[in-house]
């Protein structure tokens, strides 16, 4: 399998191998703290503790390996280089050590030294070795030998696309745009599977060949209507008749960065984020303006819940870069996930001042304000988002839906209903909208038949959504069809066993069909799952004291009806 060829002995496996020896040597304190921090992806703390461990025992390979990986993951590969060099000097070798040394040599432009490293039997893994060697030959000016090396990679099972892609980039980097186009287009061994990076490279190649219309057609055919600021900016330059320079690869060092990014993409899909982060960080080290690598690093750090590091990484995208908006929105997501909501709102408000006509900025601001229950402010942000939207498209239903929620929470039902119906006009039978609108009708005890119809459609579309199934059971309860309601409410509790509202609803339905002990059990469960408000909790406690019938009477509500079930 390709992943087996790409795999590098990284991270926790290496740590486990060395732990017994470390314990035997009495190096438990800082090493174990560093190991724990590393396993939790807290790379800054890991680096601190492992540096202390290395001071105690600079010859310990397990400590050194993890220290190297920590420094790389936190975005400071330059601090991993001396550790790797010291390990090599004392005779220790590993794929991680070799990888760092190769990156260091390439960053210095020492391709002779890099080739000597590979010729000396050191390895960073087969695919890295082969691609790195080919680009090192480019760096030495040995283009014929480099092309042969890329061809050799392409002939290996499972590696054909890698060899051809990098060969095309290498040809374009030295001005052979006809040769590069032959590979990208499929005339010379292709075609290659279209990737976003490949589309950019091929489009630039076509522009250099004075074929801007073909480049525009390529972007439109592959990307379609997807929003991509970098590709949109490239297309605009092509439409304007500009001859776009080829800058995907500007130097052999950029080629090495592309190697690391290529491997990162495969590892991110196949083996896990930690391995991929090592390579994205090294790609950044080789090429500090490599936006795709920076965004991948930041995304991985978000998934690892390292929000401060993710924020720092997103911050590296310059404001004049086409991907700045993407990066800034990613940074804001990281701020929210890291419980820095006020900072996220401030950042969005600042972004809105510079990009007032970008709908996604306003809709994201609305989303955050809505989650903070600042509904009036959220609705105002959604107003701006809707005003900035292009001509109506089905995907725009969500902004009307979310604004409708704000209006409903502000008790402006007429405005909310108008937005919900607009959302359904744009995207008919959208289950979220049908459920929310139908449930709102239930709570207002109006349009009950329409509410039931809406919710039934929602359940048909999403039969495993606990909230929607709960709505169906509650609709039947409101209509007095208690026996029918039981089945759906029990299903909702199966889907959402620890939800306070759903368990409370099931208790009411059980009470309505005379199953009072089971009703009390469900109400107690609902209390144990911490209702959202004290008002809800007090109502449940009152039901446990006097029963649902008395509570309804105290509230001035209609009593439970005679069952209206047809069966």
Coordinates of C-alpha atoms in Angstrom, one line a residue:
X1 CA 0.0 0.0 0.0
X2 CA 1.1 3.6 -0.7
X3 CA 0.6 4.6 2.9
X4 CA 3.1 1.9 4.0
X5 CA 5.7 3.3 1.6
X6 CA 5.1 6.8 3.0
X7 CA 4.9 6.0 6.6
X8 CA 7.5 7.5 8.9
X9 CA 8.2 6.1 12.4
X10 CA 6.8 9.2 14.1
X11 CA 5.5 10.1 17.5
X12 CA 3.9 7.8 20.0
X13 CA 5.3 4.6 18.7
X14 CA 8.8 6.0 19.1
X15 CA 8.0 7.2 22.6
X16 CA 6.8 3.9 23.7
X17 CA 9.9 2.2 22.5
X18 CA 12.1 4.3 24.7
X19 CA 10.0 4.6 27.8
X20 CA 11.3 1.5 29.7
X21 CA 14.9 2.6 29.2
X22 CA 14.1 6.0 30.4
X23 CA 12.5 4.8 33.5
X24 CA 15.4 2.5 34.2
X25 CA 17.7 5.5 33.9
X26 CA 15.6 7.5 36.3
X27 CA 14.8 10.1 33.7
X28 CA 11.1 10.0 34.6
X29 CA 10.2 13.6 35.5
X30 CA 10.6 16.0 32.5
X31 CA 10.5 13.2 30.0
X32 CA 7.2 11.8 31.2
X33 CA 5.8 15.4 31.4
X34 CA 7.0 16.0 27.9
X35 CA 5.6 12.7 26.6
X36 CA 2.2 13.5 28.1
X37 CA 2.2 17.0 26.7
X38 CA 3.2 15.6 23.3
X39 CA 0.5 12.9 23.4
X40 CA -2.1 15.7 24.0
X41 CA -0.6 17.7 21.1
X42 CA 0.6 20.5 23.5
X43 CA 3.8 21.0 21.5
X44 CA 5.0 24.1 23.3
X45 CA 4.9 22.4 26.7
X46 CA 6.4 19.3 25.3
X47 CA 9.3 21.2 23.8
X48 CA 10.0 22.8 27.2
X49 CA 10.0 19.6 29.2
X50 CA 11.9 17.6 26.6
X51 CA 14.6 20.3 26.5
X52 CA 15.0 19.8 30.2
X53 CA 15.2 16.0 29.7
X54 CA 17.8 16.4 27.0
X55 CA 19.9 18.5 29.4
X56 CA 19.9 15.5 31.8
X57 CA 20.7 13.0 29.1
X58 CA 21.6 14.4 25.7
X59 CA 22.3 10.9 24.3
X60 CA 18.8 9.5 24.8
X61 CA 17.4 8.9 21.4
X62 CA 13.7 8.6 22.5
X63 CA 13.9 12.1 24.1
X64 CA 15.6 13.5 21.1
X65 CA 13.1 12.1 18.6
X66 CA 10.2 13.5 20.5
X67 CA 11.9 16.9 21.0
X68 CA 12.5 17.1 17.3
X69 CA 8.9 16.4 16.5
X70 CA 7.7 18.9 19.1
X71 CA 9.8 21.7 17.7
X72 CA 8.6 21.0 14.2
X73 CA 5.0 20.7 15.2
X74 CA 5.1 24.0 17.0
X75 CA 6.4 25.7 13.9
X76 CA 10.1 26.0 14.8
X77 CA 11.9 23.4 12.8
X78 CA 15.1 25.5 13.0
X79 CA 15.2 24.5 16.7
X80 CA 14.9 20.8 15.7
X81 CA 18.0 21.0 13.5
X82 CA 20.7 21.2 16.2
X83 CA 19.0 18.3 18.0
X84 CA 19.0 16.2 14.9
X85 CA 22.6 17.1 14.1
X86 CA 23.8 16.1 17.6
X87 CA 22.1 12.8 17.3
X88 CA 23.7 12.2 14.0
X89 CA 27.1 13.2 15.4
X90 CA 26.9 10.6 18.1
X91 CA 26.0 7.9 15.5
X92 CA 22.3 7.8 15.9
X93 CA 20.2 7.6 12.8
X94 CA 16.4 7.6 12.1
X95 CA 14.0 8.7 9.4
X96 CA 13.1 11.7 11.5
X97 CA 16.8 12.8 11.9
X98 CA 17.5 12.3 8.2
X99 CA 14.3 14.2 7.3
X100 CA 15.4 17.2 9.3
X101 CA 19.0 17.2 8.1
X102 CA 17.8 17.0 4.4
X103 CA 15.5 19.9 5.0
X104 CA 18.3 21.9 6.5
X105 CA 20.7 21.2 3.7
X106 CA 18.1 22.1 1.0
X107 CA 17.2 25.3 2.9
X108 CA 20.9 26.2 2.7
X109 CA 21.1 25.3 -1.0
X110 CA 23.6 22.5 -0.2
X111 CA 22.3 20.0 -2.7
X112 CA 25.7 18.3 -3.0
X113 CA 25.6 17.7 0.8
X114 CA 22.0 16.5 0.5
X115 CA 22.8 14.0 -2.2
X116 CA 25.7 12.8 -0.1
X117 CA 23.3 12.3 2.8
X118 CA 21.1 10.0 0.6
X119 CA 24.1 8.2 -1.0
X120 CA 25.4 7.5 2.5
X121 CA 22.5 5.2 3.2
X122 CA 20.4 7.6 5.2
X123 CA 16.7 7.6 4.5
X124 CA 13.6 9.7 5.2
X125 CA 11.3 7.1 3.6
X126 CA 11.3 5.9 0.0
X127 CA 9.0 8.5 -1.6
X128 CA 10.7 11.4 0.2
X129 CA 14.1 10.1 -0.8
X130 CA 13.3 9.7 -4.5
X131 CA 11.5 13.0 -4.9
X132 CA 14.1 14.8 -2.8
X133 CA 16.9 13.3 -4.9
X134 CA 15.3 14.5 -8.2
X135 CA 14.9 18.0 -6.9
X136 CA 18.5 18.1 -5.5
X137 CA 19.7 17.2 -9.0
X138 CA 17.7 20.1 -10.3
X139 CA 19.4 22.2 -7.7
X140 CA 22.8 21.1 -9.0
X141 CA 21.8 22.0 -12.5
X142 CA 21.8 18.4 -13.6
X143 CA 18.4 18.6 -15.4
X144 CA 18.8 15.5 -17.5
X145 CA 19.6 13.4 -14.5
X146 CA 16.7 14.9 -12.6
X147 CA 14.2 14.1 -15.4
X148 CA 15.5 10.5 -15.4
X149 CA 15.0 10.4 -11.6
X150 CA 11.4 11.7 -11.9
X151 CA 10.7 9.1 -14.7
X152 CA 12.1 6.4 -12.4
X153 CA 9.6 7.4 -9.7
X154 CA 6.8 7.4 -12.2
X155 CA 7.6 3.8 -13.2
X156 CA 7.2 2.5 -9.6
X157 CA 3.9 1.0 -8.7
X158 CA 1.6 3.5 -7.0
X159 CA 3.9 6.4 -7.5
X160 CA 3.3 7.3 -11.2
X161 CA 1.2 10.5 -10.5
X162 CA 3.8 11.8 -8.0
X163 CA 6.7 11.3 -10.4
X164 CA 4.8 12.9 -13.3
X165 CA 3.5 15.9 -11.3
X166 CA 6.9 16.8 -9.9
X167 CA 8.5 16.3 -13.3
X168 CA 6.0 18.8 -14.9
X169 CA 6.8 21.3 -12.1
X170 CA 10.5 20.9 -12.6
X171 CA 10.2 21.4 -16.4
X172 CA 8.1 24.5 -15.9
X173 CA 10.5 25.8 -13.3
X174 CA 13.3 25.9 -15.9
X175 CA 11.1 27.4 -18.7
X176 CA 10.1 24.2 -20.6
X177 CA 6.4 25.0 -20.6
X178 CA 5.6 22.9 -23.6
X179 CA 7.0 19.8 -21.8
X180 CA 5.1 20.7 -18.6
X181 CA 1.8 21.2 -20.6
X182 CA 2.4 17.8 -22.3
X183 CA 2.3 16.1 -18.9
X184 CA -0.5 18.1 -17.3
X185 CA -2.7 17.7 -20.4
X186 CA -2.0 14.0 -20.8
X187 CA -0.1 14.1 -24.1
X188 CA 3.1 13.0 -22.5
X189 CA 2.3 10.2 -20.0
X190 CA -0.8 11.8 -18.3
X191 CA -3.3 12.9 -17.8
X192 CA -2.8 13.7 -14.1
X193 CA -5.7 13.7 -11.7
X194 CA -6.8 17.3 -11.4
X195 CA -5.8 18.8 -8.0
X196 CA -6.2 22.4 -6.9
X197 CA -2.4 22.9 -6.8
X198 CA -2.1 21.2 -10.2
X199 CA -4.8 23.4 -11.7
X200 CA -2.9 26.5 -10.6
X201 CA 0.3 25.2 -12.0
X202 CA -1.2 24.1 -15.3
X203 CA -3.1 27.4 -15.7
X204 CA 0.2 29.4 -15.2
X205 CA 1.9 27.1 -17.7
X206 CA -0.9 27.7 -20.3
X207 CA -0.6 31.5 -19.7
X208 CA 3.1 31.4 -20.4
X209 CA 2.2 29.6 -23.7
X210 CA -0.1 32.5 -24.5
X211 CA -3.2 30.3 -24.1
X212 CA -5.2 32.2 -21.5
X213 CA -8.6 31.0 -22.8
X214 CA -7.5 27.4 -22.3
X215 CA -6.4 28.3 -18.8
X216 CA -9.7 29.9 -18.0
X217 CA -11.6 26.9 -19.4
X218 CA -9.5 24.6 -17.2
X219 CA -10.3 26.6 -14.0
X220 CA -14.0 26.7 -14.8
X221 CA -14.2 23.0 -15.8
X222 CA -12.4 21.7 -12.7
X223 CA -13.4 24.2 -10.0
X224 CA -17.0 24.9 -11.2
X225 CA -18.9 27.3 -9.0
X226 CA -16.8 26.6 -5.9
X227 CA -15.5 29.7 -4.0
X228 CA -11.7 29.8 -4.1
X229 CA -10.2 33.3 -3.6
X230 CA -6.8 32.3 -5.1
X231 CA -8.3 30.6 -8.2
X232 CA -10.7 33.5 -8.6
X233 CA -7.9 36.0 -8.5
X234 CA -5.9 33.9 -11.0
X235 CA -8.9 33.7 -13.3
X236 CA -9.4 37.4 -13.2
X237 CA -5.8 38.0 -14.2
X238 CA -6.2 35.6 -17.1
X239 CA -9.5 37.2 -18.2
X240 CA -7.8 40.6 -18.2
X241 CA -5.3 39.2 -20.7
X242 CA -2.3 39.2 -18.3
X243 CA 0.5 36.8 -19.0
X244 CA 0.7 35.2 -15.5
X245 CA 4.2 34.1 -14.4
X246 CA 4.9 30.6 -13.3
X247 CA 5.5 30.9 -9.6
X248 CA 4.3 27.6 -8.2
X249 CA 7.9 26.6 -8.2
X250 CA 10.5 29.4 -8.3
X251 CA 13.5 27.4 -7.2
X252 CA 14.7 23.9 -6.3
X253 CA 14.0 24.8 -2.6
X254 CA 10.4 25.4 -3.6
X255 CA 10.4 22.0 -5.3
X256 CA 11.5 20.4 -2.0
X257 CA 8.8 22.3 -0.2
X258 CA 6.4 20.8 -2.7
X259 CA 7.7 17.3 -1.9
X260 CA 6.9 17.9 1.8
X261 CA 3.5 19.3 1.0
X262 CA 2.8 16.3 -1.4
X263 CA 3.6 13.8 1.3
X264 CA 1.6 15.8 3.9
X265 CA -1.5 15.6 1.7
X266 CA -1.3 11.8 1.5
X267 CA -0.5 11.3 5.2
X268 CA -3.3 13.7 6.2
X269 CA -5.8 11.5 4.3
X270 CA -4.3 8.1 5.2
X271 CA -2.4 7.9 8.5
X272 CA -3.3 10.9 10.7
X273 CA -2.8 14.5 11.3
X274 CA 0.5 14.3 13.4
X275 CA 2.5 12.8 10.5
X276 CA 1.0 15.3 8.1
X277 CA 1.8 18.2 10.4
X278 CA 5.5 17.3 10.5
X279 CA 5.6 17.6 6.7
X280 CA 3.4 20.8 6.4
X281 CA 5.7 22.5 8.9
X282 CA 8.8 21.5 7.0
X283 CA 7.1 22.8 3.8
X284 CA 6.6 26.1 5.5
X285 CA 10.2 26.0 6.7
X286 CA 11.4 25.6 3.1
X287 CA 9.0 28.2 1.7
X288 CA 7.6 30.6 4.3
X289 CA 5.0 32.0 1.9
X290 CA 3.6 28.6 1.0
X291 CA 0.0 29.4 1.8
X292 CA -1.5 26.0 1.2
X293 CA 0.9 24.4 3.6
X294 CA 0.2 27.1 6.2
X295 CA -3.5 26.6 5.9
X296 CA -3.1 22.8 6.2
X297 CA -1.0 23.2 9.3
X298 CA -3.5 25.5 10.9
X299 CA -6.4 23.2 10.1
X300 CA -4.6 20.2 11.6
X301 CA -3.8 22.2 14.8
X302 CA -7.5 23.1 15.0
X303 CA -8.5 19.4 14.8
X304 CA -5.9 18.8 17.6
X305 CA -7.6 21.6 19.6
X306 CA -4.4 23.6 19.7
X307 CA -6.2 26.8 19.0
X308 CA -3.5 29.3 20.0
X309 CA -1.0 27.6 17.7
X310 CA -3.6 27.5 14.9
X311 CA -4.3 31.2 15.4
X312 CA -0.6 32.0 15.2
X313 CA -0.3 30.0 12.0
X314 CA -3.3 31.6 10.3
X315 CA -1.8 35.0 11.2
X316 CA 1.1 34.3 8.9
X317 CA -1.1 34.9 5.8
X318 CA -0.5 38.4 4.6
X319 CA -3.5 40.8 4.2
X320 CA -2.8 41.2 0.5
X321 CA -2.8 37.5 -0.2
X322 CA -5.9 36.2 -2.1
X323 CA -6.3 33.6 0.6
X324 CA -6.2 36.1 3.5
X325 CA -10.0 36.0 3.9
X326 CA -9.9 32.2 4.1
X327 CA -7.1 32.4 6.7
X328 CA -8.8 35.1 8.7
X329 CA -12.1 33.2 8.9
X330 CA -10.1 30.1 9.9
X331 CA -8.4 32.2 12.6
X332 CA -11.7 33.4 13.8
X333 CA -13.1 29.9 14.0
X334 CA -10.0 28.9 16.1
X335 CA -10.7 31.9 18.4
X336 CA -14.3 30.7 18.9
X337 CA -13.2 27.1 19.5
X338 CA -10.6 28.4 22.0
X339 CA -13.3 30.2 24.0
X340 CA -12.1 33.6 22.9
X341 CA -15.5 34.7 21.5
X342 CA -15.1 38.4 22.2
X343 CA -11.8 38.4 20.2
X344 CA -13.6 36.6 17.4
X345 CA -16.4 39.1 17.3
X346 CA -13.9 42.0 17.3
X347 CA -11.9 40.3 14.5
X348 CA -15.1 39.8 12.4
X349 CA -16.2 43.4 13.0
X350 CA -12.8 44.6 11.9
X351 CA -12.9 42.4 8.8
X352 CA -16.4 43.6 7.9
X353 CA -15.0 47.2 7.8
X354 CA -12.5 46.2 5.2
X355 CA -14.7 43.8 3.3
X356 CA -18.3 45.2 3.7
X357 CA -19.6 43.6 0.6
X358 CA -18.5 40.0 1.4
X359 CA -21.6 38.1 2.6
X360 CA -19.8 35.3 4.4
X361 CA -18.1 37.8 6.8
X362 CA -21.5 39.2 7.9
X363 CA -23.1 35.7 8.1
X364 CA -20.2 34.4 10.2
X365 CA -20.6 37.4 12.5
X366 CA -24.3 36.7 12.7
X367 CA -23.7 33.0 13.6
X368 CA -21.4 33.9 16.5
X369 CA -23.8 36.6 17.8
X370 CA -26.7 34.1 17.5
X371 CA -24.8 31.4 19.5
X372 CA -24.2 34.1 22.1
X373 CA -27.9 34.8 22.2
X374 CA -27.4 38.3 21.0
X375 CA -30.3 37.9 18.6
X376 CA -31.0 41.5 17.6
X377 CA -27.4 42.1 16.8
X378 CA -27.2 38.8 14.9
X379 CA -30.3 39.7 12.8
X380 CA -28.7 43.0 11.9
X381 CA -25.5 41.1 10.7
X382 CA -27.7 38.7 8.7
X383 CA -29.4 41.8 7.1
X384 CA -26.0 42.9 5.8
X385 CA -25.2 39.3 4.6
X386 CA -28.4 39.1 2.7
X387 CA -27.8 42.6 1.1
X388 CA -24.4 41.4 -0.1
X389 CA -25.6 38.1 -1.6
X390 CA -25.5 37.6 -5.3
X391 CA -28.7 36.6 -7.2
X392 CA -30.7 34.1 -5.4
X393 CA -29.2 30.6 -5.2
X394 CA -30.5 27.4 -3.4
X395 CA -27.5 27.5 -0.9
X396 CA -28.6 30.8 0.4
X397 CA -31.4 29.3 2.3
X398 CA -29.3 29.0 5.4
X399 CA -28.9 32.7 6.0
X400 CA -32.6 33.3 5.8
X401 CA -33.1 30.3 8.2
X402 CA -30.6 31.6 10.7
X403 CA -32.0 35.1 10.6
X404 CA -35.5 33.6 11.0
X405 CA -34.3 32.0 14.2
X406 CA -33.1 35.3 15.5
X407 CA -36.5 36.9 14.7
X408 CA -38.3 34.0 16.4
X409 CA -36.2 34.4 19.6
X410 CA -36.9 38.1 19.5
X411 CA -40.7 37.2 19.4
X412 CA -41.1 38.7 16.0
X413 CA -42.9 35.8 14.5
X414 CA -44.2 37.4 11.4
X415 CA -40.6 38.3 10.3
X416 CA -39.4 34.8 11.3
X417 CA -42.1 33.0 9.4
X418 CA -41.3 35.1 6.3
X419 CA -37.7 34.1 6.5
X420 CA -38.5 30.4 7.0
X421 CA -40.8 30.4 4.1
X422 CA -38.1 32.2 2.0
X423 CA -35.6 29.5 3.0
X424 CA -38.1 26.8 1.9
X425 CA -38.6 28.7 -1.4
X426 CA -34.9 28.6 -2.1
X427 CA -34.5 25.0 -0.9
X428 CA -37.8 23.1 -0.7
X429 CA -38.3 20.4 1.9
X430 CA -35.1 21.5 3.8
X431 CA -35.5 19.4 7.0
X432 CA -34.0 21.9 9.4
X433 CA -36.3 24.6 8.3
X434 CA -39.4 22.3 8.3
X435 CA -38.6 21.1 11.7
X436 CA -37.9 24.5 13.3
X437 CA -41.0 26.1 11.7
X438 CA -43.2 23.1 12.5
X439 CA -42.0 23.0 16.1
X440 CA -42.6 26.7 16.5
X441 CA -46.2 26.2 15.4
X442 CA -46.5 23.5 18.0
X443 CA -45.2 25.7 20.8
X444 CA -47.6 28.5 19.7
X445 CA -50.4 25.9 19.4
X446 CA -51.3 27.1 16.0
X447 CA -51.4 25.6 12.5
X448 CA -51.0 22.2 14.1
X449 CA -51.9 20.2 11.0
X450 CA -49.4 22.1 8.9
X451 CA -46.9 21.7 11.6
X452 CA -47.4 17.9 11.6
X453 CA -47.0 17.8 7.8
X454 CA -43.8 19.8 7.9
X455 CA -42.3 17.7 10.7
X456 CA -43.3 14.4 8.9
X457 CA -41.4 15.6 5.8
X458 CA -38.4 16.5 8.0
X459 CA -38.4 13.0 9.6
X460 CA -38.6 11.4 6.2
X461 CA -35.5 13.3 5.1
X462 CA -33.6 12.7 8.4
X463 CA -35.0 9.7 10.2
X464 CA -32.1 9.5 12.6
X465 CA -32.1 13.1 13.8
X466 CA -33.2 13.0 17.4
X467 CA -34.4 16.5 17.5
X468 CA -36.6 16.1 14.5
X469 CA -38.0 12.7 15.7
X470 CA -38.8 14.4 19.0
X471 CA -40.7 17.1 17.1
X472 CA -42.8 14.5 15.4
X473 CA -43.7 12.9 18.7
X474 CA -44.4 16.3 20.3
X475 CA -46.7 17.2 17.3
X476 CA -48.7 14.0 17.8
X477 CA -48.9 14.8 21.5
X478 CA -50.2 18.3 20.8
X479 CA -52.8 16.8 18.5
X480 CA -54.0 14.4 21.3
X481 CA -52.7 11.4 19.4
X482 CA -50.9 10.2 22.5
X483 CA -50.4 6.5 21.7
X484 CA -48.8 7.3 18.4
X485 CA -46.6 9.9 20.1
X486 CA -45.1 7.2 22.4
X487 CA -43.3 5.3 19.6
X488 CA -41.7 8.4 18.2
X489 CA -40.7 9.9 21.6
X490 CA -39.1 6.6 22.6
X491 CA -37.2 6.6 19.4
X492 CA -36.1 10.2 20.0
X493 CA -34.7 9.2 23.5
X494 CA -32.9 6.3 21.8
X495 CA -31.2 8.8 19.5
X496 CA -30.6 11.4 22.2
X497 CA -30.5 9.5 25.5
X498 CA -29.0 12.3 27.6
X499 CA -31.0 15.3 26.3
X500 CA -33.1 16.9 29.0
X501 CA -35.9 18.2 26.7
X502 CA -36.4 14.9 24.9
X503 CA -36.6 13.0 28.2
X504 CA -39.0 15.5 29.6
X505 CA -41.2 15.2 26.5
X506 CA -41.3 11.4 26.8
X507 CA -42.3 11.8 30.4
X508 CA -45.3 14.0 29.4
X509 CA -46.3 11.5 26.7
X510 CA -46.1 8.6 29.2
X511 CA -48.3 10.6 31.6
X512 CA -50.8 11.2 28.9
X513 CA -51.2 7.5 28.2
X514 CA -51.5 6.6 31.9
X515 CA -47.9 5.3 32.4
X516 CA -47.3 7.5 35.4
X517 CA -44.4 5.7 37.1
X518 CA -42.5 5.7 33.8
X519 CA -43.3 9.4 33.3
X520 CA -41.8 10.2 36.7
X521 CA -38.7 8.2 35.8
X522 CA -38.3 10.2 32.6
X523 CA -38.7 13.5 34.4
X524 CA -36.1 12.5 36.9
X525 CA -33.8 11.6 34.1
X526 CA -34.5 15.0 32.4
X527 CA -33.5 16.8 35.7
X528 CA -30.3 14.8 35.9
X529 CA -29.3 16.0 32.4
X530 CA -29.4 19.7 33.6
X531 CA -32.1 21.6 31.8
X532 CA -31.0 24.7 30.0
X533 CA -32.8 27.1 32.4
X534 CA -33.9 27.1 36.0
X535 CA -37.5 27.7 34.8
X536 CA -37.5 24.5 32.9
X537 CA -36.0 22.6 35.9
X538 CA -38.6 24.1 38.3
X539 CA -41.4 23.0 36.0
X540 CA -40.1 19.4 35.9
X541 CA -39.8 19.3 39.7
X542 CA -43.4 20.6 40.0
X543 CA -44.6 17.8 37.7
X544 CA -42.8 15.3 40.0
X545 CA -44.6 16.8 43.0
X546 CA -48.2 17.1 41.6
X547 CA -48.3 15.5 38.2
X548 CA -48.7 16.9 34.7
X549 CA -52.5 17.5 35.0
X550 CA -52.1 19.8 37.9
X551 CA -49.2 21.7 36.3
X552 CA -51.3 22.3 33.2
X553 CA -54.2 23.6 35.3
X554 CA -51.9 25.9 37.3
X555 CA -50.5 27.3 34.0
X556 CA -54.0 27.9 32.7
X557 CA -53.3 25.5 29.8
X558 CA -55.9 23.2 28.3
X559 CA -56.1 19.8 30.1
X560 CA -55.0 16.6 28.5
X561 CA -57.5 15.7 25.8
X562 CA -59.2 12.4 25.3
X563 CA -57.0 10.4 23.0
X564 CA -57.5 11.1 19.4
X565 CA -55.7 8.1 18.1
X566 CA -57.3 6.4 15.1
X567 CA -56.2 2.9 16.2

